Amino acid sequence: MGRLEKKVAIITGSGAGIGKAIATHYAEEGAKVVIVDFNEEALHTTVNELKKAGHEAIGIKVNVAVEEDVAKMVNETVKTFGRVDILVNNAGVGDNMQAAENVKDETWQRVMDINVTGVMRGLRQVIPVFLANGGGTIVNMASISGLTGGRGGLAYTAAKHAVVGMTKNIASQYGPQNIRCNAIAPAHVETGFAATMTNVDEFGMQIATRGLNLLPKAGTIQDISNIAIFLASEESAYINGVTLAADAGWSAY
Ligand SMILES: NC(=O)c1ccc[n+]([C@@H]2O[C@H](COP(=O)([O-])OP(=O)(O)OC[C@H]3O[C@@H](n4cnc5c(N)ncnc54)[C@H](O)[C@@H]3O)[C@@H](O)[C@H]2O)c1
């Protein structure tokens, strides 16, 4: 029997990268998965791959920064599967490593809209469903930039610190109602994430990569999905409000 047998899980940003690996791993552990992304092509490819492998999956095109989309994400999931047990707030974008003096309003706004407001919208929509169901589990995708100050640009660092804060707030306020909320803080994971960065701020990048030689190795998407399985399953039943660094000890230095 899988570790997430009969659970219904929504994973945002699961058309590619870490989110896709988490959705696939959850499905392999018996969950019915809801693939959510604003990239329609990636979304359909992931859903088709999962179905071909014999898993139960649906896809919903959602921009997590848009309230109606996030409401649709939760409503359609309940309509299709009758419930939601797990929400993974994974969708996120980078900030081109912009240091404070070079922050562009447009970049700041996009990072806040997706990485912070997007997470809030997911939480706000899913918590009433969890309360009605008698509980649920949330896994937020933070970053090592949410625990340290010098690994990203200003906007990304601020946004991921906000994710860590929201994680603690939910655990604190809703823990007594059987809702758990934990986060993962990866260092560098090989995905298409870096390729989405354009016009990278040279100074910001130079500072953010200081000490990179101390990172023993890059993480794999499976390293992160293993943690996401643990945090979604009953194996972590006594853990709430925690952000786990997934960085091979880099930030422990
Ligand atoms: N890759 C890394 O090194 C790394 C390190 C630390 C944290 N993270 C975090 O992990 C998460 C996933 O990153 P990844 O490396 O898999 O990135 P990725 O770019 O490979 O995949 C992200 C997916 O999210 C989707 N997405 C982006 N914005 C969206 C939105 N507004 N609405 C819906 N879907 C959206 C994209 O279309 C894409 O399919 C992000 O929150 C990122 O900040 C990544």
PDB file of C-alpha atoms and ligand atoms in Angstrom:
ATOM      1  CA  MET A   1       0.000   0.000   0.000  1.00  0.00           C
ATOM      2  CA  GLY A   2       1.310   3.444  -0.974  1.00  0.00           C
ATOM      3  CA  ARG A   3       2.125   6.071   1.611  1.00  0.00           C
ATOM      4  CA  LEU A   4      -0.504   8.448   0.151  1.00  0.00           C
ATOM      5  CA  GLU A   5      -3.138   5.848  -0.764  1.00  0.00           C
ATOM      6  CA  LYS A   6      -6.550   7.427  -1.511  1.00  0.00           C
ATOM      7  CA  LYS A   7      -5.277  10.952  -0.775  1.00  0.00           C
ATOM      8  CA  VAL A   8      -6.136  13.790  -3.147  1.00  0.00           C
ATOM      9  CA  ALA A   9      -3.230  16.152  -3.741  1.00  0.00           C
ATOM     10  CA  ILE A  10      -3.022  19.478  -5.589  1.00  0.00           C
ATOM     11  CA  ILE A  11       0.484  20.436  -6.674  1.00  0.00           C
ATOM     12  CA  THR A  12       1.001  23.913  -8.135  1.00  0.00           C
ATOM     13  CA  GLY A  13       3.670  24.437 -10.770  1.00  0.00           C
ATOM     14  CA  SER A  14       3.641  20.705 -11.500  1.00  0.00           C
ATOM     15  CA  GLY A  15       3.990  20.961 -15.270  1.00  0.00           C
ATOM     16  CA  ALA A  16       7.773  20.867 -14.865  1.00  0.00           C
ATOM     17  CA  GLY A  17      10.722  20.636 -12.499  1.00  0.00           C
ATOM     18  CA  ILE A  18      10.320  19.961  -8.783  1.00  0.00           C
ATOM     19  CA  GLY A  19       6.508  20.148  -8.899  1.00  0.00           C
ATOM     20  CA  LYS A  20       6.305  17.518 -11.627  1.00  0.00           C
ATOM     21  CA  ALA A  21       8.612  15.213  -9.651  1.00  0.00           C
ATOM     22  CA  ILE A  22       6.469  15.669  -6.530  1.00  0.00           C
ATOM     23  CA  ALA A  23       3.236  14.963  -8.449  1.00  0.00           C
ATOM     24  CA  THR A  24       4.738  11.846 -10.011  1.00  0.00           C
ATOM     25  CA  HIS A  25       6.076  10.563  -6.689  1.00  0.00           C
ATOM     26  CA  TYR A  26       2.728  11.270  -4.958  1.00  0.00           C
ATOM     27  CA  ALA A  27       0.884   9.363  -7.722  1.00  0.00           C
ATOM     28  CA  GLU A  28       3.314   6.444  -7.360  1.00  0.00           C
ATOM     29  CA  GLU A  29       2.465   6.402  -3.640  1.00  0.00           C
ATOM     30  CA  GLY A  30      -1.253   6.064  -4.440  1.00  0.00           C
ATOM     31  CA  ALA A  31      -2.488   9.668  -4.466  1.00  0.00           C
ATOM     32  CA  LYS A  32      -4.924  11.100  -6.985  1.00  0.00           C
ATOM     33  CA  VAL A  33      -3.074  14.129  -8.270  1.00  0.00           C
ATOM     34  CA  VAL A  34      -4.164  17.491  -9.614  1.00  0.00           C
ATOM     35  CA  ILE A  35      -1.595  18.996 -11.962  1.00  0.00           C
ATOM     36  CA  VAL A  36      -1.716  22.777 -11.846  1.00  0.00           C
ATOM     37  CA  ASP A  37       0.336  25.100 -14.034  1.00  0.00           C
ATOM     38  CA  PHE A  38      -0.060  28.177 -16.210  1.00  0.00           C
ATOM     39  CA  ASN A  39       1.959  26.513 -18.965  1.00  0.00           C
ATOM     40  CA  GLU A  40      -0.779  24.585 -20.750  1.00  0.00           C
ATOM     41  CA  GLU A  41       1.533  22.432 -22.861  1.00  0.00           C
ATOM     42  CA  ALA A  42       3.629  21.306 -19.890  1.00  0.00           C
ATOM     43  CA  LEU A  43       0.429  20.688 -17.933  1.00  0.00           C
ATOM     44  CA  HIS A  44      -1.041  18.369 -20.591  1.00  0.00           C
ATOM     45  CA  THR A  45       2.235  16.511 -21.103  1.00  0.00           C
ATOM     46  CA  THR A  46       2.490  15.765 -17.373  1.00  0.00           C
ATOM     47  CA  VAL A  47      -1.148  14.639 -17.095  1.00  0.00           C
ATOM     48  CA  ASN A  48      -0.778  12.364 -20.143  1.00  0.00           C
ATOM     49  CA  GLU A  49       2.442  10.826 -18.809  1.00  0.00           C
ATOM     50  CA  LEU A  50       0.815  10.099 -15.442  1.00  0.00           C
ATOM     51  CA  LYS A  51      -2.317   8.594 -17.008  1.00  0.00           C
ATOM     52  CA  LYS A  52      -0.211   6.458 -19.342  1.00  0.00           C
ATOM     53  CA  ALA A  53       1.595   5.095 -16.290  1.00  0.00           C
ATOM     54  CA  GLY A  54      -1.809   4.091 -14.846  1.00  0.00           C
ATOM     55  CA  HIS A  55      -2.229   6.904 -12.314  1.00  0.00           C
ATOM     56  CA  GLU A  56      -5.300   9.024 -11.589  1.00  0.00           C
ATOM     57  CA  ALA A  57      -4.590  12.605 -12.608  1.00  0.00           C
ATOM     58  CA  ILE A  58      -6.362  15.712 -13.852  1.00  0.00           C
ATOM     59  CA  GLY A  59      -4.923  18.992 -15.086  1.00  0.00           C
ATOM     60  CA  ILE A  60      -6.174  22.512 -14.369  1.00  0.00           C
ATOM     61  CA  LYS A  61      -4.708  25.586 -16.038  1.00  0.00           C
ATOM     62  CA  VAL A  62      -4.107  28.064 -13.236  1.00  0.00           C
ATOM     63  CA  ASN A  63      -2.076  31.182 -12.659  1.00  0.00           C
ATOM     64  CA  VAL A  64      -1.567  31.074  -8.883  1.00  0.00           C
ATOM     65  CA  ALA A  65      -1.425  34.869  -8.821  1.00  0.00           C
ATOM     66  CA  VAL A  66      -5.082  35.099  -9.920  1.00  0.00           C
ATOM     67  CA  GLU A  67      -7.744  34.539  -7.245  1.00  0.00           C
ATOM     68  CA  GLU A  68     -10.426  33.156  -9.618  1.00  0.00           C
ATOM     69  CA  ASP A  69      -7.935  30.617 -10.969  1.00  0.00           C
ATOM     70  CA  VAL A  70      -7.004  29.413  -7.497  1.00  0.00           C
ATOM     71  CA  ALA A  71     -10.679  29.178  -6.490  1.00  0.00           C
ATOM     72  CA  LYS A  72     -11.289  27.139  -9.657  1.00  0.00           C
ATOM     73  CA  MET A  73      -8.332  24.889  -8.749  1.00  0.00           C
ATOM     74  CA  VAL A  74      -9.878  23.928  -5.407  1.00  0.00           C
ATOM     75  CA  ASN A  75     -13.492  23.772  -6.649  1.00  0.00           C
ATOM     76  CA  GLU A  76     -12.709  21.557  -9.646  1.00  0.00           C
ATOM     77  CA  THR A  77     -10.649  19.235  -7.463  1.00  0.00           C
ATOM     78  CA  VAL A  78     -13.535  18.811  -5.027  1.00  0.00           C
ATOM     79  CA  LYS A  79     -15.962  18.358  -7.919  1.00  0.00           C
ATOM     80  CA  THR A  80     -13.814  15.634  -9.494  1.00  0.00           C
ATOM     81  CA  PHE A  81     -12.423  13.776  -6.487  1.00  0.00           C
ATOM     82  CA  GLY A  82     -14.836  14.824  -3.713  1.00  0.00           C
ATOM     83  CA  ARG A  83     -12.126  16.164  -1.392  1.00  0.00           C
ATOM     84  CA  VAL A  84      -8.640  17.681  -1.023  1.00  0.00           C
ATOM     85  CA  ASP A  85      -6.134  16.230   1.461  1.00  0.00           C
ATOM     86  CA  ILE A  86      -2.832  17.790   0.405  1.00  0.00           C
ATOM     87  CA  LEU A  87      -1.841  21.128  -1.136  1.00  0.00           C
ATOM     88  CA  VAL A  88       1.711  21.681  -2.356  1.00  0.00           C
ATOM     89  CA  ASN A  89       2.333  25.387  -2.971  1.00  0.00           C
ATOM     90  CA  ASN A  90       5.277  24.895  -5.303  1.00  0.00           C
ATOM     91  CA  ALA A  91       4.850  27.360  -8.198  1.00  0.00           C
ATOM     92  CA  GLY A  92       7.487  30.058  -8.052  1.00  0.00           C
ATOM     93  CA  VAL A  93       9.700  32.310 -10.154  1.00  0.00           C
ATOM     94  CA  GLY A  94      13.147  33.878  -9.740  1.00  0.00           C
ATOM     95  CA  ASP A  95      14.114  37.539  -9.537  1.00  0.00           C
ATOM     96  CA  ASN A  96      17.158  37.597 -11.826  1.00  0.00           C
ATOM     97  CA  MET A  97      19.289  37.998  -8.680  1.00  0.00           C
ATOM     98  CA  GLN A  98      18.525  41.734  -8.560  1.00  0.00           C
ATOM     99  CA  ALA A  99      20.400  43.369  -5.667  1.00  0.00           C
ATOM    100  CA  ALA A 100      18.574  46.170  -3.792  1.00  0.00           C
ATOM    101  CA  GLU A 101      19.975  49.021  -5.863  1.00  0.00           C
ATOM    102  CA  ASN A 102      18.919  47.301  -9.100  1.00  0.00           C
ATOM    103  CA  VAL A 103      15.438  46.039  -8.196  1.00  0.00           C
ATOM    104  CA  LYS A 104      12.947  46.650 -10.986  1.00  0.00           C
ATOM    105  CA  ASP A 105       9.351  47.340  -9.912  1.00  0.00           C
ATOM    106  CA  GLU A 106       8.129  44.864 -12.506  1.00  0.00           C
ATOM    107  CA  THR A 107      10.344  42.064 -11.148  1.00  0.00           C
ATOM    108  CA  TRP A 108       9.456  42.855  -7.537  1.00  0.00           C
ATOM    109  CA  GLN A 109       5.735  42.765  -8.348  1.00  0.00           C
ATOM    110  CA  ARG A 110       5.886  39.504 -10.321  1.00  0.00           C
ATOM    111  CA  VAL A 111       7.893  37.739  -7.617  1.00  0.00           C
ATOM    112  CA  MET A 112       5.552  38.950  -4.874  1.00  0.00           C
ATOM    113  CA  ASP A 113       2.407  38.140  -6.920  1.00  0.00           C
ATOM    114  CA  ILE A 114       3.483  34.551  -7.636  1.00  0.00           C
ATOM    115  CA  ASN A 115       5.777  33.550  -4.753  1.00  0.00           C
ATOM    116  CA  VAL A 116       3.915  35.277  -1.894  1.00  0.00           C
ATOM    117  CA  THR A 117       0.362  36.215  -2.911  1.00  0.00           C
ATOM    118  CA  GLY A 118       0.047  32.965  -4.886  1.00  0.00           C
ATOM    119  CA  VAL A 119       0.828  30.955  -1.748  1.00  0.00           C
ATOM    120  CA  MET A 120      -1.627  33.028   0.309  1.00  0.00           C
ATOM    121  CA  ARG A 121      -4.364  32.442  -2.282  1.00  0.00           C
ATOM    122  CA  GLY A 122      -3.800  28.687  -2.129  1.00  0.00           C
ATOM    123  CA  LEU A 123      -3.926  28.721   1.667  1.00  0.00           C
ATOM    124  CA  ARG A 124      -7.029  30.917   1.763  1.00  0.00           C
ATOM    125  CA  GLN A 125      -8.931  28.701  -0.668  1.00  0.00           C
ATOM    126  CA  VAL A 126      -7.943  25.305   0.718  1.00  0.00           C
ATOM    127  CA  ILE A 127      -8.228  25.863   4.461  1.00  0.00           C
ATOM    128  CA  PRO A 128     -12.067  26.005   4.540  1.00  0.00           C
ATOM    129  CA  VAL A 129     -12.104  22.685   2.648  1.00  0.00           C
ATOM    130  CA  PHE A 130      -9.611  21.184   5.111  1.00  0.00           C
ATOM    131  CA  LEU A 131     -11.665  22.438   8.073  1.00  0.00           C
ATOM    132  CA  ALA A 132     -14.811  20.863   6.618  1.00  0.00           C
ATOM    133  CA  ASN A 133     -12.908  17.587   6.038  1.00  0.00           C
ATOM    134  CA  GLY A 134     -11.444  17.479   9.548  1.00  0.00           C
ATOM    135  CA  GLY A 135      -7.887  18.360   8.492  1.00  0.00           C
ATOM    136  CA  GLY A 136      -5.275  18.411   5.751  1.00  0.00           C
ATOM    137  CA  THR A 137      -1.617  18.869   4.959  1.00  0.00           C
ATOM    138  CA  ILE A 138       0.211  21.709   3.226  1.00  0.00           C
ATOM    139  CA  VAL A 139       3.750  21.635   1.858  1.00  0.00           C
ATOM    140  CA  ASN A 140       5.156  25.010   0.827  1.00  0.00           C
ATOM    141  CA  MET A 141       8.174  25.330  -1.455  1.00  0.00           C
ATOM    142  CA  ALA A 142      10.442  27.879   0.181  1.00  0.00           C
ATOM    143  CA  SER A 143      14.162  28.047  -0.668  1.00  0.00           C
ATOM    144  CA  ILE A 144      17.435  28.318   1.138  1.00  0.00           C
ATOM    145  CA  SER A 145      16.853  32.025   0.322  1.00  0.00           C
ATOM    146  CA  GLY A 146      14.004  31.865   2.839  1.00  0.00           C
ATOM    147  CA  LEU A 147      16.400  30.914   5.627  1.00  0.00           C
ATOM    148  CA  THR A 148      19.554  32.828   4.681  1.00  0.00           C
ATOM    149  CA  GLY A 149      20.189  36.358   3.438  1.00  0.00           C
ATOM    150  CA  GLY A 150      22.760  36.041   0.704  1.00  0.00           C
ATOM    151  CA  ARG A 151      21.583  33.412  -1.744  1.00  0.00           C
ATOM    152  CA  GLY A 152      19.225  35.351  -4.027  1.00  0.00           C
ATOM    153  CA  GLY A 153      18.168  38.835  -5.003  1.00  0.00           C
ATOM    154  CA  LEU A 154      16.199  41.123  -2.669  1.00  0.00           C
ATOM    155  CA  ALA A 155      12.702  40.240  -3.921  1.00  0.00           C
ATOM    156  CA  TYR A 156      13.242  36.462  -3.994  1.00  0.00           C
ATOM    157  CA  THR A 157      14.849  36.500  -0.520  1.00  0.00           C
ATOM    158  CA  ALA A 158      11.977  38.583   0.895  1.00  0.00           C
ATOM    159  CA  ALA A 159       9.368  36.382  -0.813  1.00  0.00           C
ATOM    160  CA  LYS A 160      10.819  33.099   0.418  1.00  0.00           C
ATOM    161  CA  HIS A 161      11.172  34.491   3.968  1.00  0.00           C
ATOM    162  CA  ALA A 162       7.453  35.294   3.701  1.00  0.00           C
ATOM    163  CA  VAL A 163       6.748  31.674   2.729  1.00  0.00           C
ATOM    164  CA  VAL A 164       8.621  30.499   5.851  1.00  0.00           C
ATOM    165  CA  GLY A 165       6.561  32.944   7.935  1.00  0.00           C
ATOM    166  CA  MET A 166       3.254  31.833   6.402  1.00  0.00           C
ATOM    167  CA  THR A 167       4.235  28.218   7.088  1.00  0.00           C
ATOM    168  CA  LYS A 168       4.660  28.940  10.811  1.00  0.00           C
ATOM    169  CA  ASN A 169       1.512  31.059  10.945  1.00  0.00           C
ATOM    170  CA  ILE A 170      -0.699  28.330   9.480  1.00  0.00           C
ATOM    171  CA  ALA A 171       0.794  25.681  11.774  1.00  0.00           C
ATOM    172  CA  SER A 172       0.286  27.910  14.774  1.00  0.00           C
ATOM    173  CA  GLN A 173      -3.263  28.996  13.941  1.00  0.00           C
ATOM    174  CA  TYR A 174      -4.679  25.795  12.455  1.00  0.00           C
ATOM    175  CA  GLY A 175      -2.558  23.040  14.031  1.00  0.00           C
ATOM    176  CA  PRO A 176      -5.201  22.424  16.699  1.00  0.00           C
ATOM    177  CA  GLN A 177      -7.676  21.751  13.869  1.00  0.00           C
ATOM    178  CA  ASN A 178      -5.565  18.957  12.399  1.00  0.00           C
ATOM    179  CA  ILE A 179      -3.986  21.069   9.677  1.00  0.00           C
ATOM    180  CA  ARG A 180      -0.246  20.694   9.208  1.00  0.00           C
ATOM    181  CA  CYS A 181       1.875  23.143   7.200  1.00  0.00           C
ATOM    182  CA  ASN A 182       5.581  22.599   6.594  1.00  0.00           C
ATOM    183  CA  ALA A 183       8.058  23.865   4.016  1.00  0.00           C
ATOM    184  CA  ILE A 184      11.095  22.707   2.076  1.00  0.00           C
ATOM    185  CA  ALA A 185      14.076  24.990   1.524  1.00  0.00           C
ATOM    186  CA  PRO A 186      16.187  23.620  -1.342  1.00  0.00           C
ATOM    187  CA  ALA A 187      19.582  24.986  -2.300  1.00  0.00           C
ATOM    188  CA  HIS A 188      20.407  24.395  -5.952  1.00  0.00           C
ATOM    189  CA  VAL A 189      18.295  21.813  -7.793  1.00  0.00           C
ATOM    190  CA  GLU A 190      18.832  21.017 -11.489  1.00  0.00           C
ATOM    191  CA  THR A 191      15.608  22.167 -13.222  1.00  0.00           C
ATOM    192  CA  GLY A 192      14.632  24.692 -15.883  1.00  0.00           C
ATOM    193  CA  PHE A 193      14.379  27.351 -13.136  1.00  0.00           C
ATOM    194  CA  ALA A 194      17.764  29.004 -13.824  1.00  0.00           C
ATOM    195  CA  ALA A 195      16.988  29.169 -17.553  1.00  0.00           C
ATOM    196  CA  THR A 196      13.925  31.341 -16.827  1.00  0.00           C
ATOM    197  CA  MET A 197      16.222  34.082 -15.522  1.00  0.00           C
ATOM    198  CA  THR A 198      17.079  36.823 -18.000  1.00  0.00           C
ATOM    199  CA  ASN A 199      19.345  39.877 -17.715  1.00  0.00           C
ATOM    200  CA  VAL A 200      20.827  38.487 -14.538  1.00  0.00           C
ATOM    201  CA  ASP A 201      22.190  41.176 -12.207  1.00  0.00           C
ATOM    202  CA  GLU A 202      25.946  40.662 -12.284  1.00  0.00           C
ATOM    203  CA  PHE A 203      26.597  42.069  -8.806  1.00  0.00           C
ATOM    204  CA  GLY A 204      23.647  40.195  -7.293  1.00  0.00           C
ATOM    205  CA  MET A 205      24.766  36.942  -8.894  1.00  0.00           C
ATOM    206  CA  GLN A 206      28.368  37.395  -7.764  1.00  0.00           C
ATOM    207  CA  ILE A 207      27.232  37.887  -4.155  1.00  0.00           C
ATOM    208  CA  ALA A 208      24.635  35.089  -4.259  1.00  0.00           C
ATOM    209  CA  THR A 209      27.197  32.560  -5.444  1.00  0.00           C
ATOM    210  CA  ARG A 210      29.779  33.363  -2.747  1.00  0.00           C
ATOM    211  CA  GLY A 211      30.639  30.128  -1.005  1.00  0.00           C
ATOM    212  CA  LEU A 212      29.076  28.020  -3.742  1.00  0.00           C
ATOM    213  CA  ASN A 213      32.209  25.856  -3.623  1.00  0.00           C
ATOM    214  CA  LEU A 214      31.048  24.771  -0.152  1.00  0.00           C
ATOM    215  CA  LEU A 215      27.837  23.255  -1.541  1.00  0.00           C
ATOM    216  CA  PRO A 216      28.741  19.554  -1.657  1.00  0.00           C
ATOM    217  CA  LYS A 217      26.464  18.844  -4.638  1.00  0.00           C
ATOM    218  CA  ALA A 218      23.352  20.042  -6.438  1.00  0.00           C
ATOM    219  CA  GLY A 219      20.088  18.442  -5.362  1.00  0.00           C
ATOM    220  CA  THR A 220      18.006  16.263  -7.635  1.00  0.00           C
ATOM    221  CA  ILE A 221      14.266  16.629  -8.103  1.00  0.00           C
ATOM    222  CA  GLN A 222      13.933  13.204  -6.424  1.00  0.00           C
ATOM    223  CA  ASP A 223      15.802  14.503  -3.348  1.00  0.00           C
ATOM    224  CA  ILE A 224      13.083  17.122  -3.007  1.00  0.00           C
ATOM    225  CA  SER A 225      10.138  14.836  -3.824  1.00  0.00           C
ATOM    226  CA  ASN A 226      11.338  12.394  -1.120  1.00  0.00           C
ATOM    227  CA  ILE A 227      11.021  15.199   1.437  1.00  0.00           C
ATOM    228  CA  ALA A 228       7.654  16.249   0.007  1.00  0.00           C
ATOM    229  CA  ILE A 229       6.350  12.681   0.422  1.00  0.00           C
ATOM    230  CA  PHE A 230       7.520  12.587   4.028  1.00  0.00           C
ATOM    231  CA  LEU A 231       5.938  15.965   4.848  1.00  0.00           C
ATOM    232  CA  ALA A 232       2.610  15.030   3.224  1.00  0.00           C
ATOM    233  CA  SER A 233       2.365  11.594   4.816  1.00  0.00           C
ATOM    234  CA  GLU A 234       1.513  10.414   8.319  1.00  0.00           C
ATOM    235  CA  GLU A 235       5.228   9.706   8.875  1.00  0.00           C
ATOM    236  CA  SER A 236       5.616  13.406   9.724  1.00  0.00           C
ATOM    237  CA  ALA A 237       2.420  13.586  11.829  1.00  0.00           C
ATOM    238  CA  TYR A 238       4.225  15.278  14.753  1.00  0.00           C
ATOM    239  CA  ILE A 239       5.948  17.941  12.593  1.00  0.00           C
ATOM    240  CA  ASN A 240       4.200  21.267  12.036  1.00  0.00           C
ATOM    241  CA  GLY A 241       5.447  24.748  11.106  1.00  0.00           C
ATOM    242  CA  VAL A 242       8.927  23.585  10.159  1.00  0.00           C
ATOM    243  CA  THR A 243      11.042  24.561   7.146  1.00  0.00           C
ATOM    244  CA  LEU A 244      13.501  21.795   6.269  1.00  0.00           C
ATOM    245  CA  ALA A 245      16.734  22.896   4.600  1.00  0.00           C
ATOM    246  CA  ALA A 246      17.474  20.604   1.648  1.00  0.00           C
ATOM    247  CA  ASP A 247      21.035  21.670   0.939  1.00  0.00           C
ATOM    248  CA  ALA A 248      23.412  18.839   1.885  1.00  0.00           C
ATOM    249  CA  GLY A 249      24.494  20.893   4.892  1.00  0.00           C
ATOM    250  CA  TRP A 250      25.480  24.014   2.926  1.00  0.00           C
ATOM    251  CA  SER A 251      23.688  26.449   5.253  1.00  0.00           C
ATOM    252  CA  ALA A 252      24.967  24.610   8.325  1.00  0.00           C
ATOM    253  CA  TYR A 253      28.455  26.015   7.691  1.00  0.00           C
TER     254      TYR A 253
HETATM  255  N1  LIG B   1      15.488  24.878  -8.807  1.00  0.00           N
HETATM  256  C1  LIG B   1      16.048  25.350  -7.728  1.00  0.00           C
HETATM  257  O1  LIG B   1      17.306  25.386  -7.609  1.00  0.00           O
HETATM  258  C2  LIG B   1      15.198  25.831  -6.569  1.00  0.00           C
HETATM  259  C3  LIG B   1      15.844  26.098  -5.350  1.00  0.00           C
HETATM  260  C4  LIG B   1      15.075  26.544  -4.287  1.00  0.00           C
HETATM  261  C5  LIG B   1      13.711  26.700  -4.417  1.00  0.00           C
HETATM  262  N2  LIG B   1      13.110  26.451  -5.611  1.00  0.00           N
HETATM  263  C6  LIG B   1      11.662  26.657  -5.695  1.00  0.00           C
HETATM  264  O2  LIG B   1      11.048  25.472  -6.162  1.00  0.00           O
HETATM  265  C7  LIG B   1       9.850  25.794  -6.860  1.00  0.00           C
HETATM  266  C8  LIG B   1       9.840  25.085  -8.207  1.00  0.00           C
HETATM  267  O3  LIG B   1      10.984  25.463  -8.926  1.00  0.00           O
HETATM  268  P1  LIG B   1      11.555  24.638 -10.163  1.00  0.00           P
HETATM  269  O4  LIG B   1      13.042  24.688 -10.031  1.00  0.00           O
HETATM  270  O5  LIG B   1      10.885  23.353 -10.288  1.00  0.00           O
HETATM  271  O6  LIG B   1      11.138  25.642 -11.343  1.00  0.00           O
HETATM  272  P2  LIG B   1      10.711  25.349 -12.862  1.00  0.00           P
HETATM  273  O7  LIG B   1      10.814  26.688 -13.522  1.00  0.00           O
HETATM  274  O8  LIG B   1      11.477  24.202 -13.411  1.00  0.00           O
HETATM  275  O9  LIG B   1       9.176  24.907 -12.737  1.00  0.00           O
HETATM  276  C9  LIG B   1       8.224  25.776 -12.194  1.00  0.00           C
HETATM  277  C10 LIG B   1       6.856  25.449 -12.755  1.00  0.00           C
HETATM  278  O10 LIG B   1       5.934  26.361 -12.145  1.00  0.00           O
HETATM  279  C11 LIG B   1       5.118  26.925 -13.158  1.00  0.00           C
HETATM  280  N3  LIG B   1       4.689  28.262 -12.727  1.00  0.00           N
HETATM  281  C12 LIG B   1       5.453  29.358 -12.537  1.00  0.00           C
HETATM  282  N4  LIG B   1       4.684  30.386 -12.174  1.00  0.00           N
HETATM  283  C13 LIG B   1       3.404  29.952 -12.142  1.00  0.00           C
HETATM  284  C14 LIG B   1       2.167  30.558 -11.857  1.00  0.00           C
HETATM  285  N5  LIG B   1       2.071  31.871 -11.588  1.00  0.00           N
HETATM  286  N6  LIG B   1       1.058  29.804 -11.889  1.00  0.00           N
HETATM  287  C15 LIG B   1       1.125  28.490 -12.223  1.00  0.00           C
HETATM  288  N7  LIG B   1       2.258  27.870 -12.523  1.00  0.00           N
HETATM  289  C16 LIG B   1       3.398  28.588 -12.491  1.00  0.00           C
HETATM  290  C17 LIG B   1       5.997  26.967 -14.419  1.00  0.00           C
HETATM  291  O11 LIG B   1       5.219  27.033 -15.601  1.00  0.00           O
HETATM  292  C18 LIG B   1       6.763  25.652 -14.269  1.00  0.00           C
HETATM  293  O12 LIG B   1       6.084  24.573 -14.875  1.00  0.00           O
HETATM  294  C19 LIG B   1       9.804  27.330  -6.937  1.00  0.00           C
HETATM  295  O13 LIG B   1       8.959  27.818  -5.915  1.00  0.00           O
HETATM  296  C20 LIG B   1      11.244  27.740  -6.668  1.00  0.00           C
HETATM  297  O14 LIG B   1      11.336  29.025  -6.110  1.00  0.00           O
HETATM  298  C21 LIG B   1      13.822  26.014  -6.699  1.00  0.00           C
END
